[in-house]
Short mmCIF file of C-alpha atoms in Angstrom, two decimals:
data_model
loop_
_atom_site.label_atom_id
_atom_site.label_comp_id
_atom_site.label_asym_id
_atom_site.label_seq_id
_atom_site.Cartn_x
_atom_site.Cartn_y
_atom_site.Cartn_z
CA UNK A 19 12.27 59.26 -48.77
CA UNK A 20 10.17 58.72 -51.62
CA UNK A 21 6.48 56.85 -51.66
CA UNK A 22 7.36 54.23 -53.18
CA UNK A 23 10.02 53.51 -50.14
CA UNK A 24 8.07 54.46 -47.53
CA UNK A 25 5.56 51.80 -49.17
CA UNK A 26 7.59 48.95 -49.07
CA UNK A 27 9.41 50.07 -45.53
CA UNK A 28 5.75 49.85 -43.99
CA UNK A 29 5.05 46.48 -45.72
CA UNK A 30 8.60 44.60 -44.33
CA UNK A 31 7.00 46.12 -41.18
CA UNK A 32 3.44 44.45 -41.63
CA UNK A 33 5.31 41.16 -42.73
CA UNK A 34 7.77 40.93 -40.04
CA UNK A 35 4.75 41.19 -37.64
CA UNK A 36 3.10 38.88 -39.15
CA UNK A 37 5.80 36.21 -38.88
CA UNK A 38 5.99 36.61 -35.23
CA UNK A 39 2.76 35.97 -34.88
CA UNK A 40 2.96 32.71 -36.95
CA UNK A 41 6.14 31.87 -34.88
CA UNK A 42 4.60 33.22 -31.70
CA UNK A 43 1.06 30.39 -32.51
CA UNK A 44 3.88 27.64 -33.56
CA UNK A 45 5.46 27.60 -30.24
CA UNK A 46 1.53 27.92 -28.41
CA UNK A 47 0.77 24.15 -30.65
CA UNK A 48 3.67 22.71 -29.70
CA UNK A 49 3.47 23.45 -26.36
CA UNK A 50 -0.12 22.17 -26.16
CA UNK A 51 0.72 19.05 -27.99
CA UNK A 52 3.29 17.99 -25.40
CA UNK A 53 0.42 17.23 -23.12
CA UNK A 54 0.68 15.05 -19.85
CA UNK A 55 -2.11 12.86 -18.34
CA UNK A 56 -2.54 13.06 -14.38
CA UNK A 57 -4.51 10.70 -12.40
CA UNK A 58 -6.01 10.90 -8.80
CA UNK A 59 -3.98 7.93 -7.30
CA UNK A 60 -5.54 6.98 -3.78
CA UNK A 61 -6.36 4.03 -2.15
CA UNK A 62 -10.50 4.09 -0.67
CA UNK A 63 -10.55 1.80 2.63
CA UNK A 64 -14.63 1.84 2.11
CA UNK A 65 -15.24 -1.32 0.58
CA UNK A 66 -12.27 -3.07 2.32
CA UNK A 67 -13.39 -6.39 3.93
CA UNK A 68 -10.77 -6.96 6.82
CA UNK A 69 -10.05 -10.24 8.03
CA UNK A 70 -11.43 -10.88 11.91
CA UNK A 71 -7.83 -12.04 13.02
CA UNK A 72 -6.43 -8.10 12.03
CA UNK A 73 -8.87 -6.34 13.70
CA UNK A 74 -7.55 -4.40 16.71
CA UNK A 75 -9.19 -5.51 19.76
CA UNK A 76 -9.94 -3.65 23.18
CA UNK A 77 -6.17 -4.29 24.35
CA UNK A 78 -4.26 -2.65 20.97
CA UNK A 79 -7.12 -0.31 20.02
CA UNK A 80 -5.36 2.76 21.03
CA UNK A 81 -1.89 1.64 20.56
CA UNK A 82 -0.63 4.48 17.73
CA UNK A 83 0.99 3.02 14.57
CA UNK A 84 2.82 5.64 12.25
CA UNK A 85 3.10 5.15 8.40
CA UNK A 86 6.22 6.18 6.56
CA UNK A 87 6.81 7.51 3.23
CA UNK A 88 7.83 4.81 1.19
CA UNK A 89 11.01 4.98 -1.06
CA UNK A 90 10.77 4.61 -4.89
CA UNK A 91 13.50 2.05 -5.93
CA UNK A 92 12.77 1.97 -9.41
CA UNK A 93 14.82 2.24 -12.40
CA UNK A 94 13.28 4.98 -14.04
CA UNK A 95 14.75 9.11 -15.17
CA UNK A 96 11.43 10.30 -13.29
CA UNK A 97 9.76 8.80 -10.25
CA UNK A 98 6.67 11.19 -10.71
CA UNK A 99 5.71 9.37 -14.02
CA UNK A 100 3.86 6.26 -12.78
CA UNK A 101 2.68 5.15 -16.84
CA UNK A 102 2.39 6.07 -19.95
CA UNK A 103 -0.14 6.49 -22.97
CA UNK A 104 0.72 4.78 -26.15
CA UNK A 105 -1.48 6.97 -28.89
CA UNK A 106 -2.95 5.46 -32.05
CA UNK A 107 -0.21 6.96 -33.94
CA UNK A 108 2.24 5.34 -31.57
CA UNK A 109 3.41 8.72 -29.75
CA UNK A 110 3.95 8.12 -26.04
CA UNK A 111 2.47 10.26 -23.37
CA UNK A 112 3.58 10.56 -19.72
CA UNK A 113 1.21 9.41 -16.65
CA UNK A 114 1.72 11.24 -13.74
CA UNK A 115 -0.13 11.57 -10.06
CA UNK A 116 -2.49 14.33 -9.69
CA UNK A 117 -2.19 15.34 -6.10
CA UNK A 118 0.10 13.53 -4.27
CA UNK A 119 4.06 11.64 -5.00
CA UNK A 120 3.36 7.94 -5.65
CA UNK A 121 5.40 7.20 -2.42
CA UNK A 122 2.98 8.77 -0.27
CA UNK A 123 0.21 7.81 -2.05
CA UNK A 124 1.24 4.02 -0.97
CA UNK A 125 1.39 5.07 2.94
CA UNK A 126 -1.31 7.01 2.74
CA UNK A 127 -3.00 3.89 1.82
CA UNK A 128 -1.74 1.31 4.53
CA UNK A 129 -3.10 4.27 6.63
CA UNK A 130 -6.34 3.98 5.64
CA UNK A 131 -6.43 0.39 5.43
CA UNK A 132 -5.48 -0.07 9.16
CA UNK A 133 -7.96 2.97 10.50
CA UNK A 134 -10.56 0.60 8.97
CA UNK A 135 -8.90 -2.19 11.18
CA UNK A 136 -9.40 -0.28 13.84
CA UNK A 137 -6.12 0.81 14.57
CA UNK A 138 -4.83 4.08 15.88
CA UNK A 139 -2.39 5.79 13.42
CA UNK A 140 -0.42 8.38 13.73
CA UNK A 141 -1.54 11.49 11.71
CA UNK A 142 1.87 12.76 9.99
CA UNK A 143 3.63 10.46 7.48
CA UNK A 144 7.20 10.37 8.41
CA UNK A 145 10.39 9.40 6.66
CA UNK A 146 12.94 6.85 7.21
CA UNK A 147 15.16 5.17 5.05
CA UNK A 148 14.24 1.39 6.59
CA UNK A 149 17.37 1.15 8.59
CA UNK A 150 16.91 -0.09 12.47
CA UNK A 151 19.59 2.58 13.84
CA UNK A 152 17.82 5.79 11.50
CA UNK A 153 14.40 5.07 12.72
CA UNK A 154 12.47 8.18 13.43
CA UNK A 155 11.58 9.51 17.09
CA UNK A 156 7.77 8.54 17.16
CA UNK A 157 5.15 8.85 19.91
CA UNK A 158 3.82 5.15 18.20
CA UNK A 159 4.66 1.74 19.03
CA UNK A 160 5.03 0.19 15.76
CA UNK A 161 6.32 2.21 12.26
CA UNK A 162 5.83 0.85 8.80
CA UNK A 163 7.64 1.82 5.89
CA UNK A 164 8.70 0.06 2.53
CA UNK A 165 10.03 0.33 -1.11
CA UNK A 166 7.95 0.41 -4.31
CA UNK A 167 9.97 -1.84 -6.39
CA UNK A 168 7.52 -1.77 -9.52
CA UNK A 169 4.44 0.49 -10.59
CA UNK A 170 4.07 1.04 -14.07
CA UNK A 171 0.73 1.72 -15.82
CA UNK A 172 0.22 1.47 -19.51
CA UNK A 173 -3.09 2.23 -21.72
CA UNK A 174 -2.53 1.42 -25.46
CA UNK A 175 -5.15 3.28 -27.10
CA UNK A 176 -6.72 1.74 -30.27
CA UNK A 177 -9.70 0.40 -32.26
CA UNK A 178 -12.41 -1.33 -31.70
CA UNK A 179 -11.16 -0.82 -27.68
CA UNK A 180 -8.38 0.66 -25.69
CA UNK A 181 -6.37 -2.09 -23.22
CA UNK A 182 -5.28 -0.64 -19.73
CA UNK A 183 -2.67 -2.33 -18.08
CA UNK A 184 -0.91 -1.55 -14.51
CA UNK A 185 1.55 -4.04 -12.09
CA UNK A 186 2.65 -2.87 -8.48
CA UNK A 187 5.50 -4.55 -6.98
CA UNK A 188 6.29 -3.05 -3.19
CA UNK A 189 8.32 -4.21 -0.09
CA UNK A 190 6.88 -3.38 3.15
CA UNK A 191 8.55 -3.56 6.70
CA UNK A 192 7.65 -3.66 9.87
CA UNK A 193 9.52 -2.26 12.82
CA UNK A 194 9.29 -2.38 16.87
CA UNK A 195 9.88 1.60 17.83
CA UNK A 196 11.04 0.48 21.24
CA UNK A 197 13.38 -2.12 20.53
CA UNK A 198 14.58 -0.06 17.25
CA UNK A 199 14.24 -3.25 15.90
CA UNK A 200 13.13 -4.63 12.13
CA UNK A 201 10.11 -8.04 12.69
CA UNK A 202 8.87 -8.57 9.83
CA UNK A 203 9.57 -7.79 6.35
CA UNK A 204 7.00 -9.25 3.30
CA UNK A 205 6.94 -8.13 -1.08
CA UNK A 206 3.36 -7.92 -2.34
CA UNK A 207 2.26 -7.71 -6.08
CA UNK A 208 -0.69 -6.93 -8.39
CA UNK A 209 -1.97 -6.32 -11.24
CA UNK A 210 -5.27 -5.05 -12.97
CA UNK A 211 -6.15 -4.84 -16.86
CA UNK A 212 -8.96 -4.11 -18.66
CA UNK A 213 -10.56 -3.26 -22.60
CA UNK A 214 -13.06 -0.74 -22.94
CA UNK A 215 -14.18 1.17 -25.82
CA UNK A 216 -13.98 4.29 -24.32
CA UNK A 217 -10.96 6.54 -22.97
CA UNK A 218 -10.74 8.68 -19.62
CA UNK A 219 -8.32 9.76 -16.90
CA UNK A 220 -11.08 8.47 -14.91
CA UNK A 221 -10.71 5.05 -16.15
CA UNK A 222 -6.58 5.06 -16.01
CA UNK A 223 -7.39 6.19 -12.20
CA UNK A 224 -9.54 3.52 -11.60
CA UNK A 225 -7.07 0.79 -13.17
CA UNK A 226 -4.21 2.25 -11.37
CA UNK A 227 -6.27 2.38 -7.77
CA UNK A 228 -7.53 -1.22 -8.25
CA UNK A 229 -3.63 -2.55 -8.19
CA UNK A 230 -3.08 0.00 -5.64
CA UNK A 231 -6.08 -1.81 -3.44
CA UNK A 232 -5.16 -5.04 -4.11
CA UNK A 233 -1.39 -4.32 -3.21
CA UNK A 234 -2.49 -2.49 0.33
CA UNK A 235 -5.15 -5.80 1.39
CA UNK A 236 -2.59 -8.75 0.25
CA UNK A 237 0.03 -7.13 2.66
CA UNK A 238 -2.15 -7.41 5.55
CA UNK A 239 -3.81 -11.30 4.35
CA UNK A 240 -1.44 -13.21 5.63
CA UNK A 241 -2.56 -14.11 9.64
CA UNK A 242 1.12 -14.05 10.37
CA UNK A 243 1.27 -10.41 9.61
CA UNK A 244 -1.63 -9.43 12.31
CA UNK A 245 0.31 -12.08 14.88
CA UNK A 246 3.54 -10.23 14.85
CA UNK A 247 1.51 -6.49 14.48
CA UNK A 248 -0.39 -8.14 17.89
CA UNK A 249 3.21 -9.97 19.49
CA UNK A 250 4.85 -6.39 19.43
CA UNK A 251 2.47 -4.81 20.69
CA UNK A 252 1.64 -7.68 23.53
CA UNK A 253 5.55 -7.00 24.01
CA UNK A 254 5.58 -3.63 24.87
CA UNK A 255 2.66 -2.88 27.19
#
């Protein structure tokens, strides 16, 4: 092979290596551009101010109460995704939950909210598919489950400030373990929004937990709610 061949053979070699590279950094961009945004979605029972007609008294105060996972009804391809994004240059970017499904997240939170009652609740969050004949074998008195019929977040970022938006829509039921029967059934909704000139997961979290709050303490305002809670019990001791 002459010089000149061996030249050029070892320069298509150098170029082809090259390329890769520039293919191999192309497909590292692309995949960093196609970023997600996750968000610590909880409900915080610290601050809660419960009404004196929920608290448990000295007659329900150990009575167990078990929490089930709630079941996502919405219309959407991905129940993870709880929001989106909207970029200044209009590209959309997913929300998702950092730690936990969004239906658990909502149990988890009526958990929380009725240990600050003063309630005894069952540790493990069960499933059930709200139907009186399905209902789970519990050692507790009273289950709760429910549907989240609507939870959608949306920040629109922008200039001079970004807008953050989020509505939560969920049906919760209440159910007598020992009578396997359904006694109450309510829909609760919220919303939170807010403009701020600066942008944070923090701050979508914050947006998104508010609703989530607001959503957990209206189910429990009405007095009618605590009456049947106390009537079951009352019913079964």
């Amino acid at each position: 092979m002459k010089i000149r061949d061996l030249f050029l053979s070892k320069k298509k070699r150098i170029w082809m290596i090259m390329l890769g590279l520039m293919i191999f950094g192309a497909g590292i961009t692309g995949c960093a551009n196609a970023k997600l945004y996750s968000i610590d979605m909880r409900y915080d029972a610290f601050d809660a101010l419960i009404p004196p007609y929920l608290k448990a008294d000295d007659k329900i105060r150990d009575t167990i109460i078990t929490l089930t996972e709630f079941t996502d009804t919405r219309k959407v391809d991905d129940r993870m995704v709880i929001g989106r994004v909207v970029e200044k240059d209009g590209m959309k970017v997913l929300v998702l939950p950092k730690y936990t499904k969004p239906t658990r997240a909502v149990a988890a939170g009526i958990k929380e909210y009725l240990v600050k009652a003063g309630y005894k609740v069952d540790g493990k969050i069960e499933q059930w598919d709200l139907k009186e004949d399905t209902m789970p074998k519990v050692n507790s008195k009273i289950i709760i489950g429910g549907n989240i019929e609507d939870l959608d977040f949306t920040c629109r970022r922008g200039f001079p400030t970004d807008t953050y938006k989020t509505n939560i829509k969920l049906s919760i039921i209440f159910a007598d373990t020992v009578k396997k029967q359904i006694f109450y059934k309510s829909t609760v909704e919220s919303n939170s929004q807010l403009e701020h000139i600066f942008f944070s997961e923090e701050r979508m979290a914050d947006q998104v937990n508010i609703a989530l709050s607001v959503a957990v303490e209206k189910a429990f305002e009405d007095r009618i709610v605590a009456q049947k809670i106390k009537e079951a019990i009352a019913g079964q001791n």
